[in-house]
């Protein structure tokens, strides 16, 4: 037996002896659910359910679908879960990357079957219908009327007029039986405020008309060093990426994009997460087009699964909707849809409330236990995530789900030093390019024109977009969490700054800081090309390359672009290392930033500051802006910086194999020979190694 094969058998034996075992989930409800006293659940108020918007009581007969009660693990279960997630990322642990199924997660960390039965019986007694239990046994959903909600949970439901749209939401904190108080986090779907898409659309490669540079997948692959992976036949084949959204998309747009980008044809799997198939546009469809097209454009051989929330009773496109992208994200986790999940939606922490933020963290922890990595846009309003434009009024805020420790927050950068060398009009003549781009032809666009990595600064176009009646903030979201922290009253119980979030530049603030990484996000300088008929009635998308029927491009920016592209990079890395998943990713990223300088491009210039006034919370005295500045190492604008994809893949390869010398150099059929092969584990790898001859 060769030494190599002997090593394989020893390691495999070690793995086989490390199976996961655990007992039956203990019951937590020991008394009467129906007749006992009640207690109010804190943190369930939405930030837009304000007295100044209140129109009074909602119609008691109104049906609300998908109301939910979310449950947290018991203290013992939570301790076990935290340890298990840490072991999943520890190459020396026998549980390294030993992921669970949703059912296994529920059995180990969810509510017991007896407790589920008691809660279900209580809900049935209150008249609720269509009762459903999540696979992870950490959420129960049901349908009911406003009157049933008010009677059961001791809370009034009101209508609120916000920006010309009438919404329904709870006007106070709901109450539940005391006996459920230790286990319950909060109630979902009591309000119909859906998150909005983050994409920044700029309607107008290297254009032969303007000389402007707009990104194609080939450009992205050059800039972030993905091409060596493609050369090694690593293109995402065999990998799955889930994109979550709240609008149906047109397959013609997706097909046009792949054709214009020179990519092979590919079919996106459409998965409806509740409701009926919707065709909402007005930004949602364009957001989903961006996310699907670019995830598949970077990981061009991967299977893309689009999980989208359809409309339910009383929902409307562009208006109130209870079934939203949050439900699509929950579905992708409860059904373990793909190892990599991208979301370009979010909402500021204080606007959502601590209960829902904690609930989403529970989803993210379940996702990690299943081997799923969630990548989320960090927001496009700089350091003031609750504000959208003009002057900030809410102070420093960050975005959920990016602020959740188990989610990878993706911020935004902008290329610098690549501005065409000309003066005068905003559009420069074709061919007048610095060394980072090749020129366009005299009558045709150059689809792959980036020549190498382009230096980056933080993305902040606020000075260009924050003016007039359509003033908007346009900057990389970032800052410190008000919920996942220690030391202030808003921090949720049993939460603290992640132990892995350390290194040069990381603030000693006791808070989970975002973003974690950043990629190009500018909507005015080198934006991403897309194919989308969203808001372009009667105009065919990408009918001539990337140009539409009117000869224009559809180009998009925002951290919406960073999330799906980084999820795609991770899928490529997973294929390169032969993994079944990479979770948990964040500890690995911060460890690599400290030990391997080639993995990240450190962004040290720029900021995510936006205007504020003297009455704005956190607005420094004597200044007119609020936010953070990029600097060496980590910062709350660009995180660890942008990534070199090939360097990341090499750094995560489980082992390096020295060149073997065979003596004799050839062996006749039926004969045998012995050689010595040296295997050097990388980063403490302690898993099985396979060989083939």
XYZ file of C-alpha atoms in Angstrom:
693
model
C 0.000 0.000 0.000
C 1.359 3.455 -0.899
C 1.852 6.066 1.803
C -0.684 8.318 0.106
C -3.475 5.732 0.278
C -2.632 4.941 3.869
C -3.113 8.593 4.776
C -6.467 8.654 3.031
C -7.764 5.644 4.985
C -6.638 7.025 8.338
C -8.275 10.381 7.746
C -11.470 8.821 6.428
C -11.665 6.620 9.528
C -11.373 9.737 11.696
C -14.195 11.383 9.792
C -16.485 8.356 10.066
C -16.059 8.338 13.832
C -17.119 11.967 14.174
C -20.822 11.590 13.392
C -23.250 14.038 14.976
C -25.579 12.648 17.624
C -28.009 14.329 19.994
C -31.036 13.533 22.069
C -34.715 14.310 21.706
C -35.585 18.019 21.849
C -36.824 18.799 25.392
C -40.266 20.334 25.927
C -40.348 23.986 26.994
C -44.094 24.594 27.492
C -45.181 23.056 30.775
C -48.627 24.583 31.308
C -51.857 25.836 29.760
C -51.382 27.998 26.666
C -55.049 28.876 26.206
C -56.129 30.262 29.580
C -52.952 31.670 31.121
C -51.955 35.358 31.534
C -50.234 37.266 28.729
C -47.084 39.335 28.368
C -46.182 41.964 25.756
C -43.419 41.169 23.278
C -41.015 44.085 22.838
C -39.485 45.269 19.563
C -42.379 44.415 17.227
C -43.278 47.965 16.131
C -42.403 49.032 12.592
C -40.642 52.375 12.292
C -43.221 53.797 9.872
C -46.222 53.078 12.127
C -46.048 56.592 13.587
C -48.831 58.638 15.204
C -48.513 61.388 12.592
C -49.405 58.869 9.867
C -52.240 57.164 11.791
C -55.645 56.923 10.062
C -57.345 54.925 12.806
C -58.478 51.321 13.223
C -58.204 48.877 10.333
C -61.172 46.886 9.001
C -61.698 43.942 11.341
C -62.753 41.686 8.465
C -59.533 42.195 6.523
C -57.718 38.887 5.990
C -53.974 38.785 6.673
C -52.083 35.783 5.369
C -48.812 34.412 6.695
C -48.952 35.823 10.229
C -46.142 34.108 12.097
C -44.743 33.457 15.546
C -40.963 33.034 15.590
C -39.166 31.070 18.301
C -35.630 31.258 19.630
C -33.570 28.278 20.777
C -33.485 27.637 24.509
C -30.346 28.895 26.288
C -28.936 25.367 26.192
C -29.772 24.995 22.509
C -28.287 28.418 21.705
C -25.025 27.531 23.416
C -24.930 24.275 21.463
C -25.735 26.113 18.210
C -23.017 28.733 18.749
C -20.459 25.999 19.416
C -21.612 23.991 16.405
C -21.316 26.962 14.031
C -17.807 27.654 15.349
C -16.883 24.010 14.745
C -18.227 24.168 11.191
C -15.521 26.724 10.416
C -12.719 25.066 12.364
C -10.623 22.848 10.096
C -9.317 20.979 13.125
C -12.797 20.037 14.302
C -14.407 16.707 13.365
C -17.545 18.757 12.597
C -15.756 20.931 10.012
C -18.317 21.526 7.225
C -20.563 18.733 8.547
C -23.748 20.541 7.653
C -27.303 19.740 8.759
C -30.531 19.435 6.808
C -33.429 21.734 7.810
C -35.128 18.772 9.505
C -31.969 17.946 11.468
C -31.684 21.596 12.493
C -35.284 21.532 13.716
C -34.755 18.357 15.700
C -31.663 19.746 17.402
C -32.354 23.465 17.765
C -36.105 23.925 17.191
C -39.207 23.546 19.350
C -40.204 20.063 20.456
C -43.035 18.257 18.693
C -45.116 18.394 21.883
C -44.656 22.170 22.124
C -45.530 22.583 18.455
C -48.728 20.592 19.020
C -49.736 22.772 22.001
C -49.173 26.031 20.102
C -50.991 24.739 17.049
C -53.999 23.720 19.165
C -54.062 27.192 20.750
C -54.027 28.911 17.349
C -56.799 26.657 16.086
C -58.876 27.498 19.168
C -58.501 31.210 18.294
C -59.947 30.551 14.833
C -56.744 30.872 12.795
C -56.437 28.716 9.682
C -53.815 27.348 7.281
C -51.383 26.683 10.136
C -47.894 25.732 8.897
C -44.719 24.746 10.757
C -41.303 25.692 9.316
C -38.899 22.850 8.587
C -36.530 24.251 11.209
C -39.340 24.136 13.813
C -38.563 27.764 14.698
C -41.599 29.449 13.145
C -45.338 28.763 12.860
C -47.369 30.627 10.232
C -51.138 31.026 9.960
C -53.905 33.135 8.415
C -56.485 35.261 10.211
C -58.505 38.453 10.209
C -57.586 41.755 11.795
C -60.268 41.132 14.434
C -58.744 37.752 15.326
C -55.294 39.314 15.633
C -56.593 42.066 17.906
C -58.480 39.602 20.120
C -55.729 36.995 20.370
C -52.698 39.251 20.721
C -54.230 42.198 22.593
C -53.172 44.835 20.088
C -54.990 47.307 17.853
C -54.369 47.193 14.100
C -54.389 50.617 12.404
C -54.081 52.077 8.927
C -51.215 54.471 8.194
C -50.815 56.850 5.246
C -47.138 56.960 4.252
C -45.950 58.617 1.041
C -49.414 58.443 -0.479
C -49.904 54.727 0.250
C -52.190 53.318 2.951
C -50.530 50.577 5.009
C -51.785 48.388 7.850
C -49.706 47.742 10.981
C -49.995 47.031 14.688
C -50.314 50.208 16.758
C -48.711 48.687 19.845
C -46.696 45.726 21.054
C -48.553 42.385 20.723
C -49.144 40.168 23.756
C -48.777 36.390 23.971
C -49.343 33.833 26.733
C -46.689 34.187 29.435
C -45.876 30.523 29.058
C -44.588 31.266 25.522
C -42.644 34.369 26.521
C -39.277 32.668 27.014
C -39.426 30.972 23.624
C -41.127 33.548 21.390
C -39.166 36.263 19.597
C -41.996 38.126 17.935
C -44.876 38.173 15.495
C -44.400 38.591 11.767
C -46.660 39.912 9.013
C -48.507 42.264 11.332
C -47.503 45.090 8.980
C -47.358 45.345 5.187
C -44.300 47.587 4.795
C -42.169 45.720 2.242
C -38.481 46.573 1.682
C -37.575 48.424 -1.490
C -34.965 47.381 -4.070
C -31.510 48.905 -3.706
C -30.509 49.056 -7.374
C -29.507 52.475 -8.717
C -30.506 52.534 -12.398
C -28.536 54.716 -14.796
C -30.068 54.566 -18.273
C -27.919 55.713 -21.051
C -17.843 47.701 -22.516
C -16.584 50.852 -23.863
C -19.202 52.619 -25.871
C -18.306 53.610 -29.406
C -20.759 56.535 -29.112
C -19.663 58.136 -25.828
C -16.382 56.502 -24.905
C -17.879 55.684 -21.505
C -16.948 52.485 -19.687
C -19.745 50.187 -18.530
C -19.119 46.820 -16.902
C -19.770 43.481 -18.537
C -19.113 40.121 -16.849
C -15.862 39.789 -18.802
C -14.685 43.148 -17.443
C -15.582 42.122 -13.898
C -13.652 38.870 -14.336
C -10.562 40.777 -15.437
C -10.690 43.423 -12.714
C -11.244 41.003 -9.831
C -8.940 38.272 -11.191
C -11.498 35.569 -11.918
C -10.043 34.578 -15.290
C -7.419 32.190 -13.806
C -10.327 30.252 -12.305
C -12.044 30.075 -15.682
C -8.769 28.874 -17.197
C -8.742 26.050 -14.635
C -12.264 25.032 -15.756
C -13.799 26.592 -12.656
C -16.878 28.410 -13.945
C -19.522 27.502 -11.357
C -20.556 24.198 -12.908
C -22.252 22.085 -10.243
C -22.802 25.094 -7.955
C -26.134 26.633 -6.920
C -26.878 30.269 -6.132
C -30.258 31.434 -4.839
C -31.408 34.965 -5.627
C -34.327 36.264 -3.547
C -36.799 38.857 -4.753
C -40.428 39.961 -4.784
C -41.235 40.217 -8.486
C -41.466 37.855 -11.408
C -38.985 38.420 -14.251
C -39.067 37.953 -18.006
C -36.905 35.118 -19.270
C -36.355 37.071 -22.502
C -34.386 39.698 -20.562
C -32.217 37.033 -18.935
C -31.575 35.325 -22.265
C -30.705 38.636 -23.938
C -28.137 39.366 -21.235
C -26.339 36.078 -21.663
C -26.328 36.485 -25.421
C -25.013 40.064 -25.262
C -22.307 39.016 -22.770
C -21.220 36.065 -24.900
C -22.303 33.535 -22.269
C -23.768 30.101 -23.014
C -27.538 29.757 -22.764
C -28.811 28.859 -19.301
C -32.246 28.378 -17.751
C -33.019 30.003 -14.405
C -35.170 27.946 -12.035
C -38.142 30.035 -10.855
C -39.426 29.189 -7.355
C -42.528 30.908 -5.991
C -42.394 31.482 -2.235
C -46.063 31.898 -1.464
C -48.799 33.877 -3.162
C -49.515 33.997 -6.851
C -47.024 34.732 -9.610
C -46.675 38.500 -9.816
C -45.359 40.748 -12.544
C -44.522 43.736 -10.353
C -42.125 46.199 -11.928
C -41.169 49.735 -10.935
C -37.736 48.718 -9.667
C -38.401 45.251 -8.293
C -38.174 43.536 -11.659
C -35.094 45.557 -12.581
C -33.492 44.613 -9.256
C -34.117 40.926 -9.858
C -32.840 41.174 -13.428
C -29.590 42.665 -12.124
C -29.150 40.041 -9.416
C -29.952 37.023 -11.593
C -27.990 38.197 -14.619
C -24.844 39.101 -12.725
C -24.762 36.098 -10.408
C -24.945 33.928 -13.516
C -22.625 36.221 -15.431
C -19.795 35.790 -12.913
C -20.423 32.115 -12.051
C -21.407 31.468 -15.642
C -21.847 27.706 -15.296
C -23.769 27.778 -12.005
C -27.437 26.925 -11.538
C -29.313 30.100 -10.607
C -32.485 29.648 -8.551
C -34.746 32.679 -8.311
C -36.904 32.508 -5.176
C -39.545 35.218 -5.316
C -42.532 36.206 -3.191
C -45.838 36.424 -5.009
C -48.779 38.603 -4.068
C -51.349 37.430 -1.526
C -54.751 38.868 -0.596
C -54.679 42.696 -0.266
C -51.087 42.919 -1.591
C -50.261 45.234 -4.486
C -47.248 46.074 -6.636
C -45.558 49.232 -5.440
C -47.923 49.438 -2.475
C -48.590 47.520 0.718
C -47.684 43.835 0.692
C -47.332 41.372 3.532
C -45.689 38.653 1.422
C -42.341 40.120 0.473
C -38.689 39.380 -0.139
C -38.359 38.517 3.574
C -40.589 35.508 2.893
C -38.473 34.568 -0.114
C -35.341 34.643 2.058
C -37.034 32.525 4.723
C -38.158 30.029 2.073
C -34.632 29.725 0.640
C -33.352 28.827 4.109
C -36.165 26.531 5.239
C -35.836 24.565 1.989
C -32.017 24.765 1.866
C -32.339 25.941 -1.721
C -28.658 26.637 -2.426
C -25.308 26.962 -0.592
C -25.094 30.628 -1.607
C -27.953 33.096 -1.175
C -27.902 36.705 -2.366
C -30.286 39.446 -1.270
C -30.161 43.026 -2.486
C -33.006 44.165 -0.236
C -32.885 45.435 3.301
C -34.185 47.901 5.840
C -32.609 50.011 8.554
C -32.415 48.346 11.947
C -34.529 50.724 14.027
C -37.189 50.793 11.315
C -37.651 47.017 11.484
C -37.467 46.697 15.249
C -35.315 44.441 17.378
C -37.728 41.487 17.342
C -37.698 41.040 13.571
C -33.947 41.672 13.351
C -33.463 38.908 15.940
C -35.822 36.661 14.010
C -33.822 37.119 10.792
C -30.638 36.366 12.728
C -32.206 33.075 13.714
C -32.762 32.331 10.022
C -29.139 33.188 9.266
C -27.837 30.901 11.995
C -29.976 28.087 10.626
C -28.596 28.835 7.163
C -25.006 28.556 8.402
C -25.712 25.237 10.087
C -26.980 23.996 6.711
C -23.903 25.233 4.842
C -25.612 28.299 3.369
C -23.838 31.650 3.031
C -26.054 34.736 2.809
C -24.558 37.782 1.092
C -26.539 41.004 1.552
C -26.207 44.528 0.185
C -25.106 46.916 2.945
C -27.369 49.731 1.717
C -27.030 52.761 -0.526
C -27.586 55.620 1.933
C -24.108 55.781 3.382
C -24.004 55.812 7.175
C -27.644 56.953 7.456
C -29.543 53.854 6.347
C -32.958 55.064 7.614
C -32.751 58.104 5.340
C -32.886 58.259 1.559
C -31.953 61.807 0.558
C -31.876 65.502 1.359
C -30.455 65.686 4.887
C -30.287 62.777 7.322
C -32.754 62.993 10.210
C -32.410 59.597 11.930
C -28.678 59.538 12.652
C -26.242 56.685 12.161
C -27.996 53.468 11.047
C -27.063 50.203 9.335
C -29.019 47.731 7.238
C -30.644 44.381 8.026
C -29.822 41.668 7.008
C -26.252 42.882 6.293
C -25.786 43.838 9.957
C -26.487 40.302 11.175
C -23.195 38.672 12.258
C -23.952 35.482 10.305
C -24.520 37.431 7.060
C -21.765 38.783 4.803
C -22.422 42.476 4.205
C -21.371 43.755 0.767
C -20.510 47.451 0.474
C -19.587 49.585 -2.511
C -16.497 51.003 -4.229
C -15.837 53.126 -7.290
C -12.986 52.840 -9.765
C -10.523 55.702 -9.816
C -7.625 56.739 -12.049
C -9.570 55.457 -15.058
C -11.380 58.639 -16.055
C -10.930 59.248 -19.791
C -8.160 61.750 -20.419
C -10.141 64.582 -21.947
C -11.825 67.856 -21.010
C -15.025 69.545 -22.039
C -18.206 67.472 -22.357
C -19.058 64.711 -19.890
C -18.690 62.142 -22.668
C -15.194 61.663 -24.025
C -14.301 60.594 -27.551
C -13.847 56.863 -28.166
C -10.298 55.601 -27.949
C -9.081 58.237 -25.494
C -8.535 55.799 -22.623
C -5.994 55.416 -19.828
C -4.192 52.058 -19.469
C -7.027 50.283 -17.661
C -9.407 49.993 -20.634
C -9.118 49.251 -24.321
C -10.853 51.535 -26.782
C -14.065 50.854 -28.649
C -14.180 50.342 -32.359
C -15.288 53.201 -34.602
C -18.775 51.705 -35.076
C -19.059 49.002 -32.408
C -18.914 48.593 -28.632
C -16.074 46.636 -27.045
C -17.749 44.058 -24.822
C -14.588 43.004 -22.967
C -12.434 46.086 -22.547
C -11.026 46.069 -18.979
C -7.293 45.267 -19.064
C -6.372 44.780 -15.388
C -7.318 45.611 -11.822
C -8.407 49.245 -11.516
C -7.628 51.118 -8.265
C -10.720 51.830 -6.155
C -12.024 54.410 -3.731
C -15.173 54.145 -1.629
C -18.431 54.674 -3.499
C -20.090 57.977 -2.676
C -21.935 59.748 -5.478
C -24.183 61.664 -3.068
C -22.857 65.050 -4.155
C -23.981 64.238 -7.712
C -27.404 62.782 -6.907
C -28.553 64.629 -3.772
C -30.072 67.727 -5.312
C -33.422 69.020 -6.498
C -36.778 67.351 -5.964
C -35.342 63.872 -6.559
C -32.524 64.152 -4.005
C -31.129 60.752 -3.052
C -28.161 59.474 -1.113
C -25.790 57.254 -3.114
C -23.029 55.847 -0.927
C -21.785 52.596 0.558
C -23.803 51.601 3.618
C -21.784 51.019 6.759
C -21.423 51.560 10.487
C -22.121 49.789 13.769
C -25.217 47.772 14.714
C -27.557 49.075 17.412
C -28.883 45.559 18.092
C -25.958 43.162 17.726
C -23.695 44.761 20.283
C -22.947 45.247 23.964
C -22.891 48.326 26.141
C -26.006 50.239 25.055
C -29.680 49.844 25.887
C -30.737 48.889 22.361
C -28.514 45.779 22.191
C -30.508 42.552 22.147
C -29.989 39.883 24.801
C -27.066 37.492 24.366
C -25.557 39.534 21.544
C -22.113 41.061 21.255
C -19.471 42.085 18.759
C -18.435 38.919 16.879
C -15.226 37.450 18.289
C -13.884 37.018 14.758
C -14.350 40.683 13.786
C -10.874 41.829 14.701
C -7.852 43.264 12.930
C -6.346 46.521 11.776
C -8.977 49.237 11.575
C -11.801 47.295 13.254
C -13.376 49.676 15.819
C -13.306 48.672 19.471
C -16.947 49.688 19.714
C -18.589 46.519 21.035
C -20.735 46.417 17.881
C -21.101 44.241 14.815
C -19.691 46.504 12.101
C -20.568 46.475 8.408
C -19.776 46.023 5.591
C -17.462 43.004 5.448
C -16.253 43.366 1.852
C -16.961 45.730 -1.031
C -17.042 45.696 -4.820
C -17.800 48.230 -7.529
C -21.171 49.928 -6.914
C -21.097 53.316 -8.648
C -24.162 54.107 -10.709
C -22.480 57.049 -12.438
C -18.952 55.778 -13.077
C -18.477 52.335 -14.710
C -21.912 50.917 -13.742
C -23.092 47.372 -14.483
C -24.858 46.649 -17.779
C -28.175 44.810 -17.512
C -30.978 43.721 -19.796
C -34.348 44.700 -18.350
C -37.655 45.943 -19.686
C -38.606 47.177 -16.218
C -40.133 50.663 -16.555
C -39.384 50.686 -20.311
C -42.795 50.009 -21.784
C -42.647 49.117 -25.469
C -38.819 49.076 -25.645
C -37.111 45.745 -26.219
C -34.138 45.172 -23.921
C -30.732 44.407 -25.429
C -32.015 44.028 -28.971
C -28.597 44.984 -30.382
C -25.943 43.665 -28.020
C -26.413 45.505 -24.743
C -28.303 48.339 -26.459
C -32.109 48.470 -26.434
C -34.419 49.216 -29.346
C -33.719 52.942 -28.954
C -29.934 52.425 -28.992
C -29.476 53.041 -25.249
C -27.939 51.043 -22.438
C -29.510 50.067 -19.135
C -26.773 50.437 -16.520
C -27.122 49.917 -12.788
C -25.136 50.591 -9.634
C -25.570 50.324 -5.879
C -24.571 47.705 -3.360
C -27.286 45.635 -5.054
C -24.611 44.742 -7.593
C -21.994 43.816 -4.979
C -24.158 41.175 -3.270
C -24.884 38.824 -6.213
C -21.414 39.169 -7.697
C -19.696 38.298 -4.427
C -22.068 35.371 -3.906
C -20.997 34.198 -7.356
C -17.307 34.586 -6.478
C -17.873 32.409 -3.409
C -19.576 29.774 -5.551
C -16.514 29.697 -7.823
C -14.235 29.364 -4.805
C -16.389 26.520 -3.493
C -16.016 24.694 -6.794
C -12.250 25.298 -6.778
C -11.771 23.816 -3.306
C -14.260 20.996 -3.908
C -16.490 21.987 -1.025
C -20.151 21.396 -0.245
C -20.318 24.931 1.139
C -18.067 27.543 2.722
C -20.119 28.581 5.756
C -19.289 30.225 8.068
C -17.577 32.694 5.717
C -17.044 35.827 7.814
C -14.515 34.385 10.312
C -12.549 33.045 7.368
C -12.495 36.435 5.612
C -11.181 38.315 8.649
C -8.590 35.624 9.325
C -7.350 35.848 5.739
C -7.209 39.647 5.897
C -4.790 39.316 8.802
C -2.644 36.573 7.274
C -2.763 36.951 3.482
C -2.431 40.435 2.036
C -2.964 39.227 -1.538
C -6.623 38.317 -1.020
C -8.024 41.847 -0.586
C -7.506 45.207 -2.266
C -7.411 47.564 0.707
C -9.504 50.674 -0.040
C -8.061 53.568 1.933
C -9.592 56.620 0.221
C -13.088 58.113 0.374
C -16.028 58.038 2.780
C -19.734 57.250 3.112
C -20.709 60.600 4.599
C -24.077 62.167 3.755
C -25.556 65.569 4.693
C -27.014 66.140 8.154
C -28.244 69.081 10.203
C -27.638 70.245 13.761
C -30.832 68.487 14.901
C -29.813 65.117 13.427
C -28.782 62.505 16.024
C -25.041 61.762 15.831
C -24.384 64.800 13.587
C -21.041 66.181 14.838
C -21.091 69.716 16.156
C -19.860 72.229 13.619
C -20.162 69.851 10.640
C -22.790 69.212 8.001
C -22.190 65.536 7.253
C -22.464 62.219 9.024
C -20.553 59.032 8.320
C -17.184 57.309 8.218
C -13.893 57.549 6.327
C -12.020 54.758 4.572
C -8.575 53.897 5.867
C -5.927 51.158 6.126
C -7.273 47.728 6.975
C -10.929 47.430 7.880
C -13.264 50.423 7.769
C -17.025 51.025 8.059
C -17.206 52.152 4.445
C -15.564 49.394 2.393
C -15.009 46.663 4.987
C -11.909 44.596 4.258
C -11.881 45.923 0.686
C -12.504 44.250 -2.667
C -11.401 40.725 -3.420
C -8.889 39.030 -5.691
C -10.963 35.963 -6.531
C -8.095 33.685 -7.567
C -6.021 34.605 -4.510
C -9.046 33.879 -2.305
C -9.533 30.474 -3.921
C -5.868 29.580 -3.533
C -5.860 30.676 0.108
C -8.816 28.409 0.863
C -7.553 25.344 -0.980
C -7.508 22.619 1.702
C -4.013 21.362 0.942
C -1.017 21.817 -1.298
C 0.526 18.800 -3.013
C 4.214 18.743 -3.854
C 5.343 17.445 -7.229
C 5.900 13.690 -7.000
C 8.891 11.936 -8.564
C 8.247 8.389 -9.789
C 11.108 5.917 -10.039
C 10.957 4.308 -12.497
C 9.229 6.965 -14.579
C 6.914 4.386 -16.171
C 5.399 1.153 -14.892
C 4.356 -1.771 -17.065
C 0.794 -3.032 -16.821
C 0.447 -5.537 -13.991
C 3.559 -4.263 -12.220
C 3.804 -2.042 -9.142
C 5.947 0.848 -7.958
C 6.244 2.978 -4.837
C 6.473 6.727 -4.610
C 6.288 9.269 -1.793
C 3.790 12.106 -2.024
C 4.006 14.981 0.449
C 0.725 16.604 1.461
C 0.918 19.941 3.275
C -2.359 21.008 4.957
C -3.268 24.669 4.494
C -4.660 26.761 7.365
C -4.831 23.829 9.756
C -6.872 21.630 7.425
C -7.691 18.302 9.059
C -9.996 16.632 6.525
C -9.737 13.727 4.067
C -7.408 13.928 1.090
C -8.007 11.918 -2.076
C -5.591 10.793 -4.788
C -5.979 9.219 -8.179
C -3.312 7.647 -10.362
